[in-house]
Amino acid sequence: MVEYQIAARGIRDQRVLSAMKEVPRHLFVPPPYDKSAYEDYPLPIGNGQTISQPYIVALMTELLALQSTDRVLEIGTGCGYQAAVLAALVRQVTTIERIPEVAGLARANLAAVGSKNVEVIVGDGTLGYPKKAPYEGIIITAATPSIPRPLIEQLAEGGRLVAPVGGRDIQELIRLRKKDGSINEDNHGGVRFVPLIGECGWNG
Ligand code: SAH
């Protein structure tokens, strides 16, 4: 998977490639889909939610340009796969999931693969998690109409935020960088995510 779907499509960050080799994706995919765990597409995980396509996980992780001392906030834990990849790269990951059953699944999956530096919080991630802010990296893994203001506020100076921004069905992958108090933005192409539902996202 890493060689043919991720490195071959242009992901160059060696730390990202080795983190993705380390984390056993099949342990995050419920049967009967676990047999397809290393194919390059999203898969259903229950409760109408999905595990993201491996290439997109790699691309978003690379765009975060992480260092081992960073603290990262993820919005939209799902089954916990992206959180496990992040946890292999940084000091501390806080991840927020709105559906309690999905958060429970993620906690079990993360324990099964031995990711210890991840905290799974149940709640509305569009408000962020001020208690542990600021974060050097913030990743939103659900589709948002715009970047929630609280998340921009919780981004550290020099921090990076990656999110799918646009309509409910199709979005553009946007990266924000906060530097000297101002924000610059770049676009990394079309993606599809399930909707981010919450106070600063879609309403239901
Ligand atoms: N990161 C996952 C993919 C998550 S799919 C992976 O590694 O595969 C998106 C998830 O976002 C779903 O589980 C959905 O329930 C959750 N979600 C949607 N709106 C949310 C919100 N406001 N706060 C937290 N989680 C949210």
mmCIF file of N, CA and C in Angstrom, residues 24-152:
data_model
loop_
_atom_site.group_PDB
_atom_site.id
_atom_site.type_symbol
_atom_site.label_atom_id
_atom_site.label_comp_id
_atom_site.label_asym_id
_atom_site.label_seq_id
_atom_site.Cartn_x
_atom_site.Cartn_y
_atom_site.Cartn_z
ATOM 1 N N PRO A 24 -1.086 -0.852 11.535
ATOM 2 C CA PRO A 24 -1.821 -1.902 10.813
ATOM 3 C C PRO A 24 -3.254 -1.473 10.491
ATOM 4 N N ARG A 25 -3.483 -1.006 9.263
ATOM 5 C CA ARG A 25 -4.792 -0.442 8.900
ATOM 6 C C ARG A 25 -5.917 -1.458 9.036
ATOM 7 N N HIS A 26 -5.611 -2.741 8.833
ATOM 8 C CA HIS A 26 -6.699 -3.739 8.866
ATOM 9 C C HIS A 26 -7.350 -3.820 10.255
ATOM 10 N N LEU A 27 -6.612 -3.427 11.297
ATOM 11 C CA LEU A 27 -7.195 -3.480 12.642
ATOM 12 C C LEU A 27 -8.213 -2.365 12.885
ATOM 13 N N PHE A 28 -8.289 -1.400 11.953
ATOM 14 C CA PHE A 28 -9.229 -0.288 12.085
ATOM 15 C C PHE A 28 -10.477 -0.484 11.223
ATOM 16 N N VAL A 29 -10.485 -1.526 10.404
ATOM 17 C CA VAL A 29 -11.578 -1.735 9.462
ATOM 18 C C VAL A 29 -12.406 -2.937 9.933
ATOM 19 N N PRO A 30 -13.706 -2.726 10.187
ATOM 20 C CA PRO A 30 -14.509 -3.853 10.669
ATOM 21 C C PRO A 30 -14.771 -4.879 9.559
ATOM 22 N N PRO A 31 -14.941 -6.161 9.918
ATOM 23 C CA PRO A 31 -15.309 -7.155 8.921
ATOM 24 C C PRO A 31 -16.702 -6.791 8.366
ATOM 25 N N PRO A 32 -17.048 -7.065 7.114
ATOM 26 C CA PRO A 32 -16.272 -7.867 6.166
ATOM 27 C C PRO A 32 -15.279 -7.045 5.351
ATOM 28 N N TYR A 33 -15.153 -5.728 5.660
ATOM 29 C CA TYR A 33 -14.324 -4.861 4.806
ATOM 30 C C TYR A 33 -12.833 -4.973 5.105
ATOM 31 N N ASP A 34 -12.472 -5.655 6.208
ATOM 32 C CA ASP A 34 -11.057 -5.711 6.588
ATOM 33 C C ASP A 34 -10.179 -6.329 5.499
ATOM 34 N N LYS A 35 -10.774 -7.155 4.652
ATOM 35 C CA LYS A 35 -9.999 -7.763 3.549
ATOM 36 C C LYS A 35 -9.554 -6.711 2.543
ATOM 37 N N SER A 36 -10.270 -5.576 2.501
ATOM 38 C CA SER A 36 -9.915 -4.491 1.563
ATOM 39 C C SER A 36 -9.113 -3.393 2.245
ATOM 40 N N ALA A 37 -8.614 -3.658 3.455
ATOM 41 C CA ALA A 37 -7.990 -2.595 4.262
ATOM 42 C C ALA A 37 -6.813 -1.913 3.583
ATOM 43 N N TYR A 38 -6.120 -2.599 2.673
ATOM 44 C CA TYR A 38 -4.936 -1.983 2.053
ATOM 45 C C TYR A 38 -5.196 -1.511 0.622
ATOM 46 N N GLU A 39 -6.493 -1.438 0.224
ATOM 47 C CA GLU A 39 -6.853 -0.866 -1.079
ATOM 48 C C GLU A 39 -7.002 0.644 -0.911
ATOM 49 N N ASP A 40 -6.832 1.359 -2.058
ATOM 50 C CA ASP A 40 -6.804 2.810 -1.940
ATOM 51 C C ASP A 40 -8.178 3.458 -2.086
ATOM 52 N N TYR A 41 -9.102 3.128 -1.181
ATOM 53 C CA TYR A 41 -10.378 3.838 -1.147
ATOM 54 C C TYR A 41 -10.919 3.859 0.280
ATOM 55 N N PRO A 42 -11.860 4.797 0.527
ATOM 56 C CA PRO A 42 -12.463 4.825 1.868
ATOM 57 C C PRO A 42 -13.357 3.611 2.053
ATOM 58 N N LEU A 43 -13.618 3.219 3.300
ATOM 59 C CA LEU A 43 -14.478 2.049 3.584
ATOM 60 C C LEU A 43 -15.447 2.425 4.708
ATOM 61 N N PRO A 44 -16.616 1.764 4.745
ATOM 62 C CA PRO A 44 -17.571 2.048 5.834
ATOM 63 C C PRO A 44 -17.107 1.470 7.176
ATOM 64 N N ILE A 45 -17.339 2.214 8.251
ATOM 65 C CA ILE A 45 -16.967 1.719 9.589
ATOM 66 C C ILE A 45 -18.179 1.602 10.512
ATOM 67 N N GLY A 46 -19.399 1.813 9.973
ATOM 68 C CA GLY A 46 -20.615 1.782 10.799
ATOM 69 C C GLY A 46 -21.066 3.190 11.154
ATOM 70 N N ASN A 47 -22.307 3.337 11.657
ATOM 71 C CA ASN A 47 -22.905 4.631 11.996
ATOM 72 C C ASN A 47 -22.882 5.632 10.833
ATOM 73 N N GLY A 48 -22.863 5.133 9.594
ATOM 74 C CA GLY A 48 -22.866 6.007 8.418
ATOM 75 C C GLY A 48 -21.543 6.716 8.182
ATOM 76 N N GLN A 49 -20.466 6.315 8.880
ATOM 77 C CA GLN A 49 -19.171 6.998 8.772
ATOM 78 C C GLN A 49 -18.169 6.125 8.010
ATOM 79 N N THR A 50 -17.017 6.726 7.674
ATOM 80 C CA THR A 50 -16.042 6.002 6.845
ATOM 81 C C THR A 50 -14.628 6.136 7.415
ATOM 82 N N ILE A 51 -13.753 5.212 7.018
ATOM 83 C CA ILE A 51 -12.312 5.372 7.246
ATOM 84 C C ILE A 51 -11.757 5.972 5.954
ATOM 85 N N SER A 52 -10.936 7.013 6.085
ATOM 86 C CA SER A 52 -10.450 7.733 4.906
ATOM 87 C C SER A 52 -9.517 6.878 4.050
ATOM 88 N N GLN A 53 -9.460 7.258 2.774
ATOM 89 C CA GLN A 53 -8.558 6.611 1.792
ATOM 90 C C GLN A 53 -7.102 6.797 2.239
ATOM 91 N N PRO A 54 -6.285 5.747 2.179
ATOM 92 C CA PRO A 54 -4.896 5.855 2.663
ATOM 93 C C PRO A 54 -4.105 7.006 2.037
ATOM 94 N N TYR A 55 -4.262 7.228 0.732
ATOM 95 C CA TYR A 55 -3.490 8.303 0.095
ATOM 96 C C TYR A 55 -3.851 9.664 0.700
ATOM 97 N N ILE A 56 -5.133 9.868 0.983
ATOM 98 C CA ILE A 56 -5.568 11.155 1.544
ATOM 99 C C ILE A 56 -5.052 11.311 2.982
ATOM 100 N N VAL A 57 -5.026 10.220 3.743
ATOM 101 C CA VAL A 57 -4.442 10.262 5.097
ATOM 102 C C VAL A 57 -2.977 10.698 4.994
ATOM 103 N N ALA A 58 -2.259 10.107 4.042
ATOM 104 C CA ALA A 58 -0.832 10.430 3.862
ATOM 105 C C ALA A 58 -0.656 11.885 3.447
ATOM 106 N N LEU A 59 -1.462 12.328 2.486
ATOM 107 C CA LEU A 59 -1.334 13.699 1.974
ATOM 108 C C LEU A 59 -1.620 14.723 3.080
ATOM 109 N N MET A 60 -2.703 14.508 3.829
ATOM 110 C CA MET A 60 -3.045 15.466 4.891
ATOM 111 C C MET A 60 -1.972 15.472 5.974
ATOM 112 N N THR A 61 -1.433 14.292 6.269
ATOM 113 C CA THR A 61 -0.385 14.207 7.300
ATOM 114 C C THR A 61 0.866 14.932 6.817
ATOM 115 N N GLU A 62 1.240 14.731 5.550
ATOM 116 C CA GLU A 62 2.422 15.413 5.009
ATOM 117 C C GLU A 62 2.239 16.932 5.045
ATOM 118 N N LEU A 63 1.024 17.390 4.688
ATOM 119 C CA LEU A 63 0.767 18.840 4.667
ATOM 120 C C LEU A 63 0.887 19.468 6.057
ATOM 121 N N LEU A 64 0.692 18.658 7.102
ATOM 122 C CA LEU A 64 0.820 19.190 8.468
ATOM 123 C C LEU A 64 2.277 19.460 8.850
ATOM 124 N N ALA A 65 3.232 18.908 8.080
ATOM 125 C CA ALA A 65 4.676 19.137 8.310
ATOM 126 C C ALA A 65 5.043 19.000 9.789
ATOM 127 N N LEU A 66 4.797 17.824 10.340
ATOM 128 C CA LEU A 66 4.891 17.637 11.792
ATOM 129 C C LEU A 66 6.302 17.398 12.283
ATOM 130 N N GLN A 67 6.542 17.841 13.524
ATOM 131 C CA GLN A 67 7.792 17.549 14.222
ATOM 132 C C GLN A 67 7.460 16.720 15.460
ATOM 133 N N SER A 68 8.446 15.967 15.941
ATOM 134 C CA SER A 68 8.158 15.005 17.008
ATOM 135 C C SER A 68 7.706 15.659 18.316
ATOM 136 N N THR A 69 7.984 16.964 18.466
ATOM 137 C CA THR A 69 7.586 17.645 19.708
ATOM 138 C C THR A 69 6.190 18.293 19.605
ATOM 139 N N ASP A 70 5.541 18.182 18.431
ATOM 140 C CA ASP A 70 4.263 18.878 18.211
ATOM 141 C C ASP A 70 3.108 18.260 18.984
ATOM 142 N N ARG A 71 2.097 19.118 19.235
ATOM 143 C CA ARG A 71 0.803 18.655 19.758
ATOM 144 C C ARG A 71 -0.224 18.875 18.657
ATOM 145 N N VAL A 72 -1.035 17.826 18.409
ATOM 146 C CA VAL A 72 -1.967 17.874 17.284
ATOM 147 C C VAL A 72 -3.396 17.666 17.767
ATOM 148 N N LEU A 73 -4.319 18.422 17.161
ATOM 149 C CA LEU A 73 -5.750 18.245 17.396
ATOM 150 C C LEU A 73 -6.387 17.722 16.119
ATOM 151 N N GLU A 74 -7.120 16.610 16.245
ATOM 152 C CA GLU A 74 -7.878 16.079 15.109
ATOM 153 C C GLU A 74 -9.371 16.230 15.397
ATOM 154 N N ILE A 75 -10.127 16.666 14.378
ATOM 155 C CA ILE A 75 -11.584 16.744 14.511
ATOM 156 C C ILE A 75 -12.176 15.662 13.617
ATOM 157 N N GLY A 76 -12.920 14.728 14.203
ATOM 158 C CA GLY A 76 -13.519 13.628 13.425
ATOM 159 C C GLY A 76 -12.676 12.369 13.549
ATOM 160 N N THR A 77 -12.704 11.746 14.730
ATOM 161 C CA THR A 77 -11.846 10.584 15.011
ATOM 162 C C THR A 77 -12.180 9.396 14.124
ATOM 163 N N GLY A 78 -13.483 9.164 13.882
ATOM 164 C CA GLY A 78 -13.893 7.963 13.163
ATOM 165 C C GLY A 78 -13.357 6.737 13.881
ATOM 166 N N CYS A 79 -12.764 5.813 13.125
ATOM 167 C CA CYS A 79 -12.246 4.572 13.720
ATOM 168 C C CYS A 79 -10.883 4.777 14.386
ATOM 169 N N GLY A 80 -10.268 5.952 14.210
ATOM 170 C CA GLY A 80 -9.004 6.237 14.895
ATOM 171 C C GLY A 80 -7.747 6.012 14.063
ATOM 172 N N TYR A 81 -7.908 5.666 12.786
ATOM 173 C CA TYR A 81 -6.713 5.348 11.979
ATOM 174 C C TYR A 81 -5.802 6.569 11.788
ATOM 175 N N GLN A 82 -6.384 7.686 11.364
ATOM 176 C CA GLN A 82 -5.568 8.898 11.182
ATOM 177 C C GLN A 82 -4.899 9.293 12.501
ATOM 178 N N ALA A 83 -5.626 9.161 13.601
ATOM 179 C CA ALA A 83 -5.054 9.506 14.915
ATOM 180 C C ALA A 83 -3.852 8.618 15.226
ATOM 181 N N ALA A 84 -3.927 7.345 14.873
ATOM 182 C CA ALA A 84 -2.800 6.428 15.135
ATOM 183 C C ALA A 84 -1.581 6.811 14.289
ATOM 184 N N VAL A 85 -1.816 7.225 13.052
ATOM 185 C CA VAL A 85 -0.703 7.662 12.187
ATOM 186 C C VAL A 85 -0.070 8.924 12.779
ATOM 187 N N LEU A 86 -0.900 9.856 13.216
ATOM 188 C CA LEU A 86 -0.388 11.091 13.840
ATOM 189 C C LEU A 86 0.389 10.765 15.111
ATOM 190 N N ALA A 87 -0.148 9.838 15.912
ATOM 191 C CA ALA A 87 0.474 9.497 17.196
ATOM 192 C C ALA A 87 1.873 8.916 17.014
ATOM 193 N N ALA A 88 2.106 8.292 15.867
ATOM 194 C CA ALA A 88 3.433 7.740 15.582
ATOM 195 C C ALA A 88 4.443 8.843 15.254
ATOM 196 N N LEU A 89 3.942 10.057 15.008
ATOM 197 C CA LEU A 89 4.804 11.144 14.535
ATOM 198 C C LEU A 89 5.026 12.267 15.535
ATOM 199 N N VAL A 90 4.116 12.429 16.490
ATOM 200 C CA VAL A 90 4.186 13.590 17.374
ATOM 201 C C VAL A 90 4.097 13.199 18.846
ATOM 202 N N ARG A 91 4.204 14.220 19.698
ATOM 203 C CA ARG A 91 4.208 13.996 21.149
ATOM 204 C C ARG A 91 2.819 13.644 21.667
ATOM 205 N N GLN A 92 1.808 14.415 21.256
ATOM 206 C CA GLN A 92 0.476 14.234 21.846
ATOM 207 C C GLN A 92 -0.605 14.517 20.804
ATOM 208 N N VAL A 93 -1.586 13.625 20.721
ATOM 209 C CA VAL A 93 -2.722 13.809 19.819
ATOM 210 C C VAL A 93 -4.002 13.868 20.653
ATOM 211 N N THR A 94 -4.795 14.916 20.414
ATOM 212 C CA THR A 94 -6.131 14.996 21.006
ATOM 213 C C THR A 94 -7.091 14.894 19.837
ATOM 214 N N THR A 95 -8.066 13.984 19.928
ATOM 215 C CA THR A 95 -8.970 13.802 18.797
ATOM 216 C C THR A 95 -10.399 13.818 19.300
ATOM 217 N N ILE A 96 -11.277 14.519 18.560
ATOM 218 C CA ILE A 96 -12.663 14.718 19.007
ATOM 219 C C ILE A 96 -13.629 14.029 18.045
ATOM 220 N N GLU A 97 -14.549 13.258 18.597
ATOM 221 C CA GLU A 97 -15.571 12.561 17.804
ATOM 222 C C GLU A 97 -16.939 12.875 18.382
ATOM 223 N N ARG A 98 -17.896 13.159 17.488
ATOM 224 C CA ARG A 98 -19.222 13.568 17.979
ATOM 225 C C ARG A 98 -20.104 12.377 18.343
ATOM 226 N N ILE A 99 -19.910 11.202 17.736
ATOM 227 C CA ILE A 99 -20.788 10.053 18.006
ATOM 228 C C ILE A 99 -20.124 9.156 19.063
ATOM 229 N N PRO A 100 -20.750 9.035 20.251
ATOM 230 C CA PRO A 100 -20.104 8.281 21.342
ATOM 231 C C PRO A 100 -19.722 6.839 20.959
ATOM 232 N N GLU A 101 -20.589 6.141 20.191
ATOM 233 C CA GLU A 101 -20.281 4.747 19.819
ATOM 234 C C GLU A 101 -19.026 4.689 18.948
ATOM 235 N N VAL A 102 -18.886 5.677 18.057
ATOM 236 C CA VAL A 102 -17.718 5.712 17.158
ATOM 237 C C VAL A 102 -16.454 6.004 17.986
ATOM 238 N N ALA A 103 -16.577 6.902 18.953
ATOM 239 C CA ALA A 103 -15.429 7.211 19.826
ATOM 240 C C ALA A 103 -15.004 5.965 20.603
ATOM 241 N N GLY A 104 -15.975 5.174 21.032
ATOM 242 C CA GLY A 104 -15.683 3.934 21.767
ATOM 243 C C GLY A 104 -14.918 2.950 20.896
ATOM 244 N N LEU A 105 -15.345 2.847 19.637
ATOM 245 C CA LEU A 105 -14.655 1.971 18.683
ATOM 246 C C LEU A 105 -13.205 2.441 18.500
ATOM 247 N N ALA A 106 -13.028 3.754 18.362
ATOM 248 C CA ALA A 106 -11.683 4.310 18.174
ATOM 249 C C ALA A 106 -10.794 4.017 19.381
ATOM 250 N N ARG A 107 -11.353 4.194 20.576
ATOM 251 C CA ARG A 107 -10.544 3.931 21.785
ATOM 252 C C ARG A 107 -10.076 2.483 21.801
ATOM 253 N N ALA A 108 -10.970 1.564 21.445
ATOM 254 C CA ALA A 108 -10.614 0.142 21.438
ATOM 255 C C ALA A 108 -9.545 -0.137 20.372
ATOM 256 N N ASN A 109 -9.715 0.452 19.188
ATOM 257 C CA ASN A 109 -8.743 0.242 18.108
ATOM 258 C C ASN A 109 -7.367 0.802 18.481
ATOM 259 N N LEU A 110 -7.360 1.994 19.069
ATOM 260 C CA LEU A 110 -6.081 2.635 19.422
ATOM 261 C C LEU A 110 -5.371 1.845 20.528
ATOM 262 N N ALA A 111 -6.149 1.294 21.452
ATOM 263 C CA ALA A 111 -5.543 0.461 22.500
ATOM 264 C C ALA A 111 -4.967 -0.811 21.872
ATOM 265 N N ALA A 112 -5.688 -1.374 20.904
ATOM 266 C CA ALA A 112 -5.243 -2.629 20.270
ATOM 267 C C ALA A 112 -3.915 -2.464 19.523
ATOM 268 N N VAL A 113 -3.677 -1.264 18.970
ATOM 269 C CA VAL A 113 -2.406 -1.063 18.258
ATOM 270 C C VAL A 113 -1.347 -0.407 19.152
ATOM 271 N N GLY A 114 -1.710 -0.144 20.409
ATOM 272 C CA GLY A 114 -0.721 0.359 21.363
ATOM 273 C C GLY A 114 -0.399 1.842 21.236
ATOM 274 N N SER A 115 -1.331 2.648 20.678
ATOM 275 C CA SER A 115 -1.099 4.101 20.624
ATOM 276 C C SER A 115 -1.444 4.686 21.990
ATOM 277 N N LYS A 116 -0.436 5.150 22.702
ATOM 278 C CA LYS A 116 -0.686 5.603 24.085
ATOM 279 C C LYS A 116 -0.809 7.120 24.202
ATOM 280 N N ASN A 117 -0.282 7.843 23.223
ATOM 281 C CA ASN A 117 -0.277 9.306 23.316
ATOM 282 C C ASN A 117 -1.465 9.935 22.588
ATOM 283 N N VAL A 118 -2.625 9.261 22.617
ATOM 284 C CA VAL A 118 -3.831 9.792 21.984
ATOM 285 C C VAL A 118 -4.945 9.851 23.009
ATOM 286 N N GLU A 119 -5.612 11.015 23.066
ATOM 287 C CA GLU A 119 -6.783 11.128 23.923
ATOM 288 C C GLU A 119 -8.012 11.331 23.035
ATOM 289 N N VAL A 120 -9.029 10.467 23.197
ATOM 290 C CA VAL A 120 -10.256 10.571 22.400
ATOM 291 C C VAL A 120 -11.320 11.272 23.252
ATOM 292 N N ILE A 121 -11.838 12.387 22.738
ATOM 293 C CA ILE A 121 -12.834 13.188 23.450
ATOM 294 C C ILE A 121 -14.158 13.089 22.686
ATOM 295 N N VAL A 122 -15.272 12.938 23.383
ATOM 296 C CA VAL A 122 -16.579 12.973 22.721
ATOM 297 C C VAL A 122 -17.106 14.397 22.806
ATOM 298 N N GLY A 123 -17.477 14.972 21.654
ATOM 299 C CA GLY A 123 -18.011 16.334 21.686
ATOM 300 C C GLY A 123 -18.072 16.943 20.308
ATOM 301 N N ASP A 124 -18.390 18.245 20.280
ATOM 302 C CA ASP A 124 -18.464 18.985 19.017
ATOM 303 C C ASP A 124 -17.094 19.588 18.715
ATOM 304 N N GLY A 125 -16.374 18.959 17.795
ATOM 305 C CA GLY A 125 -15.022 19.395 17.454
ATOM 306 C C GLY A 125 -14.952 20.731 16.748
ATOM 307 N N THR A 126 -16.094 21.251 16.270
ATOM 308 C CA THR A 126 -16.026 22.556 15.599
ATOM 309 C C THR A 126 -15.664 23.658 16.598
ATOM 310 N N LEU A 127 -15.793 23.332 17.895
ATOM 311 C CA LEU A 127 -15.424 24.310 18.933
ATOM 312 C C LEU A 127 -13.989 24.102 19.397
ATOM 313 N N GLY A 128 -13.334 23.063 18.884
ATOM 314 C CA GLY A 128 -11.963 22.751 19.283
ATOM 315 C C GLY A 128 -11.912 22.190 20.693
ATOM 316 N N TYR A 129 -10.747 22.301 21.303
ATOM 317 C CA TYR A 129 -10.548 21.803 22.669
ATOM 318 C C TYR A 129 -9.572 22.748 23.348
ATOM 319 N N PRO A 130 -10.120 23.886 23.849
ATOM 320 C CA PRO A 130 -9.273 24.970 24.371
ATOM 321 C C PRO A 130 -8.354 24.526 25.505
ATOM 322 N N LYS A 131 -8.809 23.520 26.260
ATOM 323 C CA LYS A 131 -8.041 23.069 27.418
ATOM 324 C C LYS A 131 -6.590 22.723 27.088
ATOM 325 N N LYS A 132 -6.353 22.173 25.888
ATOM 326 C CA LYS A 132 -4.983 21.770 25.545
ATOM 327 C C LYS A 132 -4.353 22.666 24.482
ATOM 328 N N ALA A 133 -5.034 23.746 24.106
ATOM 329 C CA ALA A 133 -4.530 24.644 23.064
ATOM 330 C C ALA A 133 -3.331 25.440 23.604
ATOM 331 N N PRO A 134 -2.441 25.959 22.746
ATOM 332 C CA PRO A 134 -2.525 25.902 21.286
ATOM 333 C C PRO A 134 -1.894 24.622 20.712
ATOM 334 N N TYR A 135 -2.229 24.335 19.459
ATOM 335 C CA TYR A 135 -1.744 23.145 18.753
ATOM 336 C C TYR A 135 -0.872 23.566 17.569
ATOM 337 N N GLU A 136 0.232 22.850 17.371
ATOM 338 C CA GLU A 136 1.088 23.124 16.195
ATOM 339 C C GLU A 136 0.433 22.572 14.927
ATOM 340 N N GLY A 137 -0.415 21.543 15.089
ATOM 341 C CA GLY A 137 -1.127 20.981 13.939
ATOM 342 C C GLY A 137 -2.590 20.754 14.280
ATOM 343 N N ILE A 138 -3.496 21.124 13.345
ATOM 344 C CA ILE A 138 -4.924 20.804 13.500
ATOM 345 C C ILE A 138 -5.388 20.194 12.182
ATOM 346 N N ILE A 139 -6.090 19.062 12.275
ATOM 347 C CA ILE A 139 -6.571 18.381 11.081
ATOM 348 C C ILE A 139 -8.057 18.119 11.243
ATOM 349 N N ILE A 140 -8.840 18.544 10.250
ATOM 350 C CA ILE A 140 -10.283 18.288 10.267
ATOM 351 C C ILE A 140 -10.530 17.195 9.236
ATOM 352 N N THR A 141 -11.086 16.057 9.680
ATOM 353 C CA THR A 141 -11.288 14.952 8.735
ATOM 354 C C THR A 141 -12.776 14.758 8.438
ATOM 355 N N ALA A 142 -13.498 15.878 8.345
ATOM 356 C CA ALA A 142 -14.886 15.873 7.887
ATOM 357 C C ALA A 142 -15.088 17.189 7.140
ATOM 358 N N ALA A 143 -16.078 17.184 6.218
ATOM 359 C CA ALA A 143 -16.241 18.311 5.296
ATOM 360 C C ALA A 143 -16.874 19.511 5.974
ATOM 361 N N THR A 144 -16.233 20.644 5.849
ATOM 362 C CA THR A 144 -16.741 21.845 6.521
ATOM 363 C C THR A 144 -17.014 22.972 5.510
ATOM 364 N N PRO A 145 -18.109 23.741 5.724
ATOM 365 C CA PRO A 145 -18.402 24.851 4.807
ATOM 366 C C PRO A 145 -17.339 25.947 4.883
ATOM 367 N N SER A 146 -16.731 26.107 6.051
ATOM 368 C CA SER A 146 -15.619 27.059 6.225
ATOM 369 C C SER A 146 -14.835 26.594 7.447
ATOM 370 N N ILE A 147 -13.634 27.131 7.633
ATOM 371 C CA ILE A 147 -12.829 26.698 8.788
ATOM 372 C C ILE A 147 -13.426 27.318 10.058
ATOM 373 N N PRO A 148 -13.826 26.491 11.019
ATOM 374 C CA PRO A 148 -14.396 27.037 12.249
ATOM 375 C C PRO A 148 -13.430 28.006 12.944
ATOM 376 N N ARG A 149 -13.937 29.180 13.274
ATOM 377 C CA ARG A 149 -13.141 30.240 13.912
ATOM 378 C C ARG A 149 -12.395 29.766 15.169
ATOM 379 N N PRO A 150 -13.053 28.973 16.076
ATOM 380 C CA PRO A 150 -12.339 28.544 17.289
ATOM 381 C C PRO A 150 -11.069 27.748 16.969
ATOM 382 N N LEU A 151 -11.080 27.019 15.854
ATOM 383 C CA LEU A 151 -9.897 26.220 15.520
ATOM 384 C C LEU A 151 -8.742 27.112 15.072
ATOM 385 N N ILE A 152 -9.064 28.162 14.338
ATOM 386 C CA ILE A 152 -8.009 29.103 13.910
ATOM 387 C C ILE A 152 -7.397 29.756 15.149
#
